[in-house]
mmCIF file of C-alpha atoms in Angstrom:
data_model
loop_
_atom_site.group_PDB
_atom_site.id
_atom_site.type_symbol
_atom_site.label_atom_id
_atom_site.label_comp_id
_atom_site.label_asym_id
_atom_site.label_seq_id
_atom_site.Cartn_x
_atom_site.Cartn_y
_atom_site.Cartn_z
ATOM 1 C CA MET E 15 125.917 43.310 73.863
ATOM 2 C CA ALA E 16 125.844 42.769 70.111
ATOM 3 C CA ILE E 17 123.385 40.161 68.862
ATOM 4 C CA GLN E 18 125.055 37.308 67.007
ATOM 5 C CA ILE E 19 123.267 35.970 63.904
ATOM 6 C CA THR E 20 124.335 32.526 62.836
ATOM 7 C CA ASN E 21 124.684 31.351 59.241
ATOM 8 C CA GLU E 22 121.704 29.070 59.788
ATOM 9 C CA GLN E 23 119.579 32.014 60.890
ATOM 10 C CA LEU E 24 120.720 34.015 57.867
ATOM 11 C CA LYS E 25 119.748 31.144 55.600
ATOM 12 C CA LYS E 26 116.306 30.998 57.195
ATOM 13 C CA LEU E 27 115.896 34.720 56.599
ATOM 14 C CA ASP E 28 116.959 34.283 52.968
ATOM 15 C CA ASP E 29 114.524 31.398 52.553
ATOM 16 C CA GLN E 30 111.707 33.457 54.052
ATOM 17 C CA ALA E 31 112.505 36.398 51.781
ATOM 18 C CA PHE E 32 112.548 34.071 48.759
ATOM 19 C CA GLU E 33 109.168 32.556 49.641
ATOM 20 C CA LEU E 34 107.736 36.032 50.159
ATOM 21 C CA TYR E 35 108.974 37.068 46.724
ATOM 22 C CA ILE E 36 107.408 33.980 45.137
ATOM 23 C CA SER E 37 104.127 34.902 46.837
ATOM 24 C CA GLU E 38 104.409 38.359 45.267
ATOM 25 C CA LEU E 39 104.949 36.758 41.862
ATOM 26 C CA ILE E 40 101.871 34.582 42.341
ATOM 27 C CA GLU E 41 99.812 37.700 43.087
ATOM 28 C CA HIS E 42 101.304 39.325 39.993
ATOM 29 C CA CYS E 43 100.266 36.332 37.863
ATOM 30 C CA GLN E 44 96.780 36.304 39.373
ATOM 31 C CA LEU E 45 96.382 39.963 38.473
ATOM 32 C CA CYS E 46 97.998 39.976 35.027
ATOM 33 C CA TYR E 47 97.448 36.417 33.776
ATOM 34 C CA PRO E 48 94.159 35.144 35.256
ATOM 35 C CA ASN E 49 93.895 32.393 32.637
ATOM 36 C CA LEU E 50 97.239 31.056 33.789
ATOM 37 C CA VAL E 51 96.075 30.524 37.354
ATOM 38 C CA ASP E 52 92.844 28.988 36.073
ATOM 39 C CA TYR E 53 94.657 25.889 34.824
ATOM 40 C CA ILE E 54 97.667 25.832 37.167
ATOM 41 C CA THR E 55 97.010 25.337 40.872
ATOM 42 C CA THR E 56 98.605 27.812 43.262
ATOM 43 C CA THR E 57 100.774 25.052 44.702
ATOM 44 C CA LYS E 58 102.005 24.044 41.249
ATOM 45 C CA LEU E 59 102.490 27.653 40.191
ATOM 46 C CA ARG E 60 104.566 28.309 43.308
ATOM 47 C CA ALA E 61 106.838 25.386 42.470
ATOM 48 C CA ILE E 62 107.172 26.509 38.838
ATOM 49 C CA LEU E 63 107.966 30.101 39.766
ATOM 50 C CA ALA E 64 110.490 29.065 42.415
ATOM 51 C CA ASN E 65 112.301 26.859 39.917
ATOM 52 C CA GLU E 66 112.302 29.476 37.147
ATOM 53 C CA VAL E 67 113.448 32.272 39.471
ATOM 54 C CA LYS E 68 116.421 30.152 40.511
ATOM 55 C CA LYS E 69 117.284 29.597 36.837
ATOM 56 C CA ILE E 70 116.978 33.309 36.108
ATOM 57 C CA LYS E 71 119.295 34.170 39.001
ATOM 58 C CA GLN E 72 121.859 31.760 37.584
ATOM 59 C CA GLN E 73 121.933 34.092 34.561
ATOM 60 C CA GLU E 74 123.033 36.835 36.993
ATOM 61 C CA ILE E 75 119.657 38.567 36.817
ATOM 62 C CA ASN E 76 118.865 39.289 40.438
ATOM 63 C CA GLN E 77 116.965 42.565 40.673
ATOM 64 C CA ARG E 78 113.394 41.913 41.814
ATOM 65 C CA ALA E 79 111.769 43.892 39.008
ATOM 66 C CA SER E 80 114.110 42.423 36.410
ATOM 67 C CA VAL E 81 113.386 38.870 37.525
ATOM 68 C CA ARG E 82 109.645 39.528 37.390
ATOM 69 C CA PHE E 83 110.029 40.952 33.889
ATOM 70 C CA GLN E 84 111.802 37.767 32.794
ATOM 71 C CA ILE E 85 108.858 35.765 34.130
ATOM 72 C CA ASP E 86 106.503 38.039 32.177
ATOM 73 C CA LEU E 87 108.448 37.405 28.977
ATOM 74 C CA MET E 88 108.355 33.636 29.553
ATOM 75 C CA ILE E 89 104.591 33.647 30.066
ATOM 76 C CA ILE E 90 103.857 35.919 27.106
ATOM 77 C CA PHE E 91 106.373 34.669 24.531
ATOM 78 C CA GLY E 92 107.175 31.178 25.793
ATOM 79 C CA THR E 93 109.860 29.825 28.073
ATOM 80 C CA GLY E 94 112.486 29.770 25.301
ATOM 81 C CA PHE E 95 111.843 33.288 24.024
ATOM 82 C CA LYS E 96 115.545 34.185 23.973
ATOM 83 C CA THR E 97 116.303 31.536 21.342
ATOM 84 C CA ASP E 98 112.954 31.546 19.522
ATOM 85 C CA PRO E 99 113.502 32.549 15.851
ATOM 86 C CA GLN E 100 110.183 34.396 15.684
ATOM 87 C CA TYR E 101 111.280 36.626 18.581
ATOM 88 C CA ALA E 102 114.877 37.084 17.486
ATOM 89 C CA TRP E 103 114.451 40.831 17.948
ATOM 90 C CA ILE E 104 114.336 40.343 21.740
ATOM 91 C CA ASN E 105 117.681 38.565 21.906
ATOM 92 C CA GLN E 106 119.201 41.024 19.437
ATOM 93 C CA TRP E 107 118.049 43.897 21.611
ATOM 94 C CA LEU E 108 119.535 42.285 24.733
ATOM 95 C CA GLU E 109 122.870 41.708 23.011
ATOM 96 C CA GLN E 110 123.050 45.245 21.650
ATOM 97 C CA ASN E 111 122.107 46.809 24.980
ATOM 98 C CA ALA E 112 124.065 44.609 27.368
ATOM 99 C CA HIS E 113 125.808 47.743 28.689
ATOM 100 C CA TYR E 114 122.605 48.908 30.364
ATOM 101 C CA SER E 115 121.862 47.940 33.955
ATOM 102 C CA GLN E 116 119.305 45.206 34.653
ATOM 103 C CA LEU E 117 116.594 47.720 35.529
ATOM 104 C CA GLU E 118 117.349 49.879 32.488
ATOM 105 C CA GLN E 119 117.164 46.833 30.220
ATOM 106 C CA ALA E 120 113.828 45.848 31.742
ATOM 107 C CA ASP E 121 112.426 49.376 31.371
ATOM 108 C CA PHE E 122 113.540 49.876 27.777
ATOM 109 C CA LEU E 123 112.675 46.379 26.562
ATOM 110 C CA PHE E 124 109.309 46.610 28.299
ATOM 111 C CA GLU E 125 108.415 49.548 26.066
ATOM 112 C CA ASP E 126 109.413 47.602 22.937
ATOM 113 C CA CYS E 127 107.388 44.584 24.080
ATOM 114 C CA VAL E 128 104.327 46.756 24.725
ATOM 115 C CA ASP E 129 104.660 48.225 21.222
ATOM 116 C CA TYR E 130 104.963 44.721 19.768
ATOM 117 C CA LEU E 131 101.918 43.409 21.637
ATOM 118 C CA LYS E 132 99.841 46.425 20.621
ATOM 119 C CA ALA E 133 100.750 45.798 16.997
ATOM 120 C CA VAL E 134 100.307 42.018 17.046
ATOM 121 C CA TYR E 135 96.986 42.164 18.942
ATOM 122 C CA GLY E 136 95.667 45.162 17.032
ATOM 123 C CA GLU E 137 93.239 47.854 18.092
ATOM 124 C CA ASN E 138 90.722 46.405 20.558
ATOM 125 C CA ASN E 139 92.566 43.075 20.124
ATOM 126 C CA ILE E 140 91.036 42.628 16.669
ATOM 127 C CA ASN E 141 94.012 40.658 15.277
ATOM 128 C CA LYS E 142 93.965 38.303 18.257
ATOM 129 C CA TYR E 143 90.209 37.761 17.974
ATOM 130 C CA LEU E 144 90.478 36.974 14.260
ATOM 131 C CA ALA E 145 93.227 34.436 14.995
ATOM 132 C CA ASP E 146 91.071 32.946 17.774
ATOM 133 C CA SER E 147 88.153 32.502 15.398
ATOM 134 C CA LYS E 148 90.341 30.780 12.811
ATOM 135 C CA LEU E 149 91.789 28.421 15.396
ATOM 136 C CA ASP E 150 88.358 27.558 16.793
ATOM 137 C CA CYS E 151 87.527 25.836 13.505
ATOM 138 C CA PHE E 152 91.058 24.975 12.384
ATOM 139 C CA ASP E 153 91.344 21.831 10.283
ATOM 140 C CA LEU E 154 94.655 20.894 8.707
ATOM 141 C CA ASN E 155 92.776 18.900 6.065
ATOM 142 C CA HIS E 156 91.565 22.188 4.596
ATOM 143 C CA TYR E 157 95.106 22.891 3.470
ATOM 144 C CA VAL E 158 97.216 21.207 0.824
ATOM 145 C CA LEU E 159 100.562 20.009 2.143
ATOM 146 C CA THR E 160 103.101 18.390 -0.133
ATOM 147 C CA LYS E 161 106.436 16.870 0.786
ATOM 148 C CA GLU E 162 108.161 18.671 -2.067
ATOM 149 C CA ASN E 163 106.890 22.128 -1.103
ATOM 150 C CA PHE E 164 106.335 21.577 2.595
ATOM 151 C CA ASP E 165 108.234 24.647 3.861
ATOM 152 C CA SER E 166 106.397 27.075 1.602
ATOM 153 C CA ASP E 167 103.070 25.329 2.233
ATOM 154 C CA ILE E 168 103.382 25.484 6.033
ATOM 155 C CA LEU E 169 104.577 29.091 5.852
ATOM 156 C CA ILE E 170 101.326 29.998 4.099
ATOM 157 C CA ILE E 171 99.380 28.239 6.882
ATOM 158 C CA LEU E 172 101.194 30.219 9.567
ATOM 159 C CA GLN E 173 100.516 33.442 7.681
ATOM 160 C CA ASN E 174 96.834 32.541 7.311
ATOM 161 C CA ILE E 175 96.377 31.646 10.974
ATOM 162 C CA TYR E 176 97.804 34.874 12.378
ATOM 163 C CA PRO E 177 98.745 37.298 9.578
ATOM 164 C CA LYS E 178 99.951 40.162 11.776
ATOM 165 C CA LYS E 179 102.153 37.906 13.873
ATOM 166 C CA ALA E 180 103.693 36.489 10.695
ATOM 167 C CA GLU E 181 104.200 39.972 9.261
ATOM 168 C CA LEU E 182 106.003 41.217 12.375
ATOM 169 C CA ALA E 183 108.210 38.123 12.525
ATOM 170 C CA GLY E 184 109.077 38.198 8.837
ATOM 171 C CA ASP E 185 109.474 35.322 6.382
ATOM 172 C CA ASN E 186 113.128 34.685 7.231
ATOM 173 C CA ALA E 187 112.397 34.306 10.952
ATOM 174 C CA LEU E 188 109.449 32.009 10.264
ATOM 175 C CA GLN E 189 111.531 29.917 7.890
ATOM 176 C CA ASN E 190 114.131 29.551 10.647
ATOM 177 C CA LEU E 191 111.338 28.523 13.020
ATOM 178 C CA ILE E 192 110.079 25.936 10.513
ATOM 179 C CA THR E 193 113.554 24.491 9.986
ATOM 180 C CA GLN E 194 114.236 24.323 13.717
ATOM 181 C CA ALA E 195 110.833 22.834 14.547
ATOM 182 C CA LYS E 196 111.182 20.163 11.866
ATOM 183 C CA HIS E 197 114.543 19.154 13.302
ATOM 184 C CA THR E 198 113.156 18.996 16.858
ATOM 185 C CA ALA E 199 110.061 17.083 15.804
ATOM 186 C CA SER E 200 112.181 14.514 13.989
ATOM 187 C CA LEU E 201 115.057 14.195 16.439
ATOM 188 C CA GLU E 202 113.268 14.425 19.793
ATOM 189 C CA PHE E 203 109.742 13.295 18.954
ATOM 190 C CA SER E 204 110.340 10.838 16.105
ATOM 191 C CA ALA E 205 107.928 12.570 13.743
ATOM 192 C CA THR E 206 107.413 10.553 10.585
ATOM 193 C CA TYR E 207 104.229 11.898 9.026
ATOM 194 C CA ILE E 208 103.801 15.208 7.258
ATOM 195 C CA ASP E 209 100.878 16.248 9.459
ATOM 196 C CA GLN E 210 102.924 15.561 12.599
ATOM 197 C CA TYR E 211 105.512 18.058 11.406
ATOM 198 C CA ALA E 212 102.782 20.534 10.485
ATOM 199 C CA TYR E 213 101.048 20.399 13.856
ATOM 200 C CA PHE E 214 104.365 20.651 15.699
ATOM 201 C CA ILE E 215 105.367 23.740 13.705
ATOM 202 C CA ILE E 216 101.985 25.404 14.230
ATOM 203 C CA ALA E 217 102.180 24.771 17.984
ATOM 204 C CA SER E 218 105.710 26.221 18.004
ATOM 205 C CA TYR E 219 104.402 29.304 16.207
ATOM 206 C CA LEU E 220 101.517 29.819 18.620
ATOM 207 C CA TYR E 221 103.099 28.910 21.963
ATOM 208 C CA GLY E 222 106.832 29.391 21.391
ATOM 209 C CA HIS E 223 109.426 27.042 19.979
ATOM 210 C CA GLN E 224 109.903 25.158 23.276
ATOM 211 C CA PHE E 225 106.192 24.757 23.997
ATOM 212 C CA TYR E 226 106.642 21.042 24.656
ATOM 213 C CA ASP E 227 108.889 21.805 27.639
ATOM 214 C CA ASP E 228 107.252 25.002 28.907
ATOM 215 C CA PRO E 229 106.571 24.862 32.670
ATOM 216 C CA PHE E 230 103.747 27.367 32.258
ATOM 217 C CA LEU E 231 101.945 24.998 29.865
ATOM 218 C CA PRO E 232 101.729 21.841 32.019
ATOM 219 C CA ASN E 233 98.721 20.474 30.145
ATOM 220 C CA ILE E 234 100.559 20.515 26.827
ATOM 221 C CA THR E 235 102.767 17.465 26.633
ATOM 222 C CA ALA E 236 104.047 16.213 23.285
ATOM 223 C CA ILE E 237 103.646 12.521 22.570
ATOM 224 C CA LYS E 238 106.903 10.646 21.982
ATOM 225 C CA ASN E 239 107.166 7.523 19.917
ATOM 226 C CA SER E 240 107.618 4.238 21.694
ATOM 227 C CA ASP E 241 110.695 2.085 21.136
ATOM 228 C CA ASP E 242 108.585 -1.062 21.043
ATOM 229 C CA THR E 243 109.101 -3.188 17.959
ATOM 230 C CA ASP E 244 105.323 -3.658 17.661
ATOM 231 C CA PHE E 245 104.676 0.087 17.703
ATOM 232 C CA ASP E 246 101.545 1.003 15.740
ATOM 233 C CA TYR E 247 102.675 4.011 13.716
ATOM 234 C CA ALA E 248 99.286 4.500 12.033
ATOM 235 C CA ASN E 249 97.456 4.622 15.360
ATOM 236 C CA HIS E 250 100.183 6.823 16.854
ATOM 237 C CA ASN E 251 99.775 9.245 13.977
ATOM 238 C CA LEU E 252 96.055 9.564 14.720
ATOM 239 C CA ASN E 253 96.717 10.089 18.437
ATOM 240 C CA THR E 254 99.372 12.709 17.722
ATOM 241 C CA GLN E 255 97.111 14.504 15.278
ATOM 242 C CA GLN E 256 94.322 14.680 17.851
ATOM 243 C CA HIS E 257 96.731 15.780 20.572
ATOM 244 C CA TYR E 258 98.113 18.712 18.611
ATOM 245 C CA ALA E 259 94.682 19.582 17.273
ATOM 246 C CA ASN E 260 93.630 19.993 20.917
ATOM 247 C CA VAL E 261 96.745 22.059 21.601
ATOM 248 C CA ILE E 262 95.837 24.419 18.777
ATOM 249 C CA GLU E 263 92.176 24.531 19.792
ATOM 250 C CA HIS E 264 93.014 25.619 23.351
ATOM 251 C CA TRP E 265 95.454 28.367 22.324
ATOM 252 C CA SER E 266 92.955 31.208 22.701
ATOM 253 C CA SER E 267 92.219 30.310 26.318
ATOM 254 C CA LEU E 268 95.788 29.471 27.359
ATOM 255 C CA LYS E 269 97.560 32.415 25.737
ATOM 256 C CA SER E 270 95.057 35.186 26.401
ATOM 257 C CA LEU E 271 96.293 38.044 28.577
#
């Protein structure tokens, strides 16, 4: 007699398979991104991965290896890598090679990403280490920022912090990042001071342009202005400055692979 499998039983099997896959992703993160699991508990990481995998599948990416590769890209380049101006080459590649299968796209783009990371990190990670050392003692007060020349001034800061990263992105891409980050800082986070914009742009450069909403960076939460009429803008500016200074200071530990 044939065994009947109900829809409920099928759903349970699907749920079990999904949880098993998330467990595999956790092991992958533990192996490849040990710093990530140092500041995100396994329980929290499981919830984050489950949520992001569901989002990825909604984009009709459903091959196991392809989904894992998308997670890799989010961790390395930031959750919004597809729309990040400094990584426009990734989205351009995906658009130009949409005719490839999911696995072919993952294989080919993986090679390009490896080449990029080798170049941006440098031999024996020298470029990354130099950027780390600069960020360890970073002080925005050491730079001159003017309202009239803000875009060019902040571009120089980005280039000084991580020259190779800036070179690979190109001035046009970084200018697009600056313009976008200024708009976001003003519209969504009520930035009013020049240093608030500067810190927000630098964080966008280091972590990705949606760093403030990145599930893999749970300890980085941007401070929004209050709607209270008695809001202390001067004190808020100091708090915001310290917050983003901490964000920049912790980049080397949070974004090391």
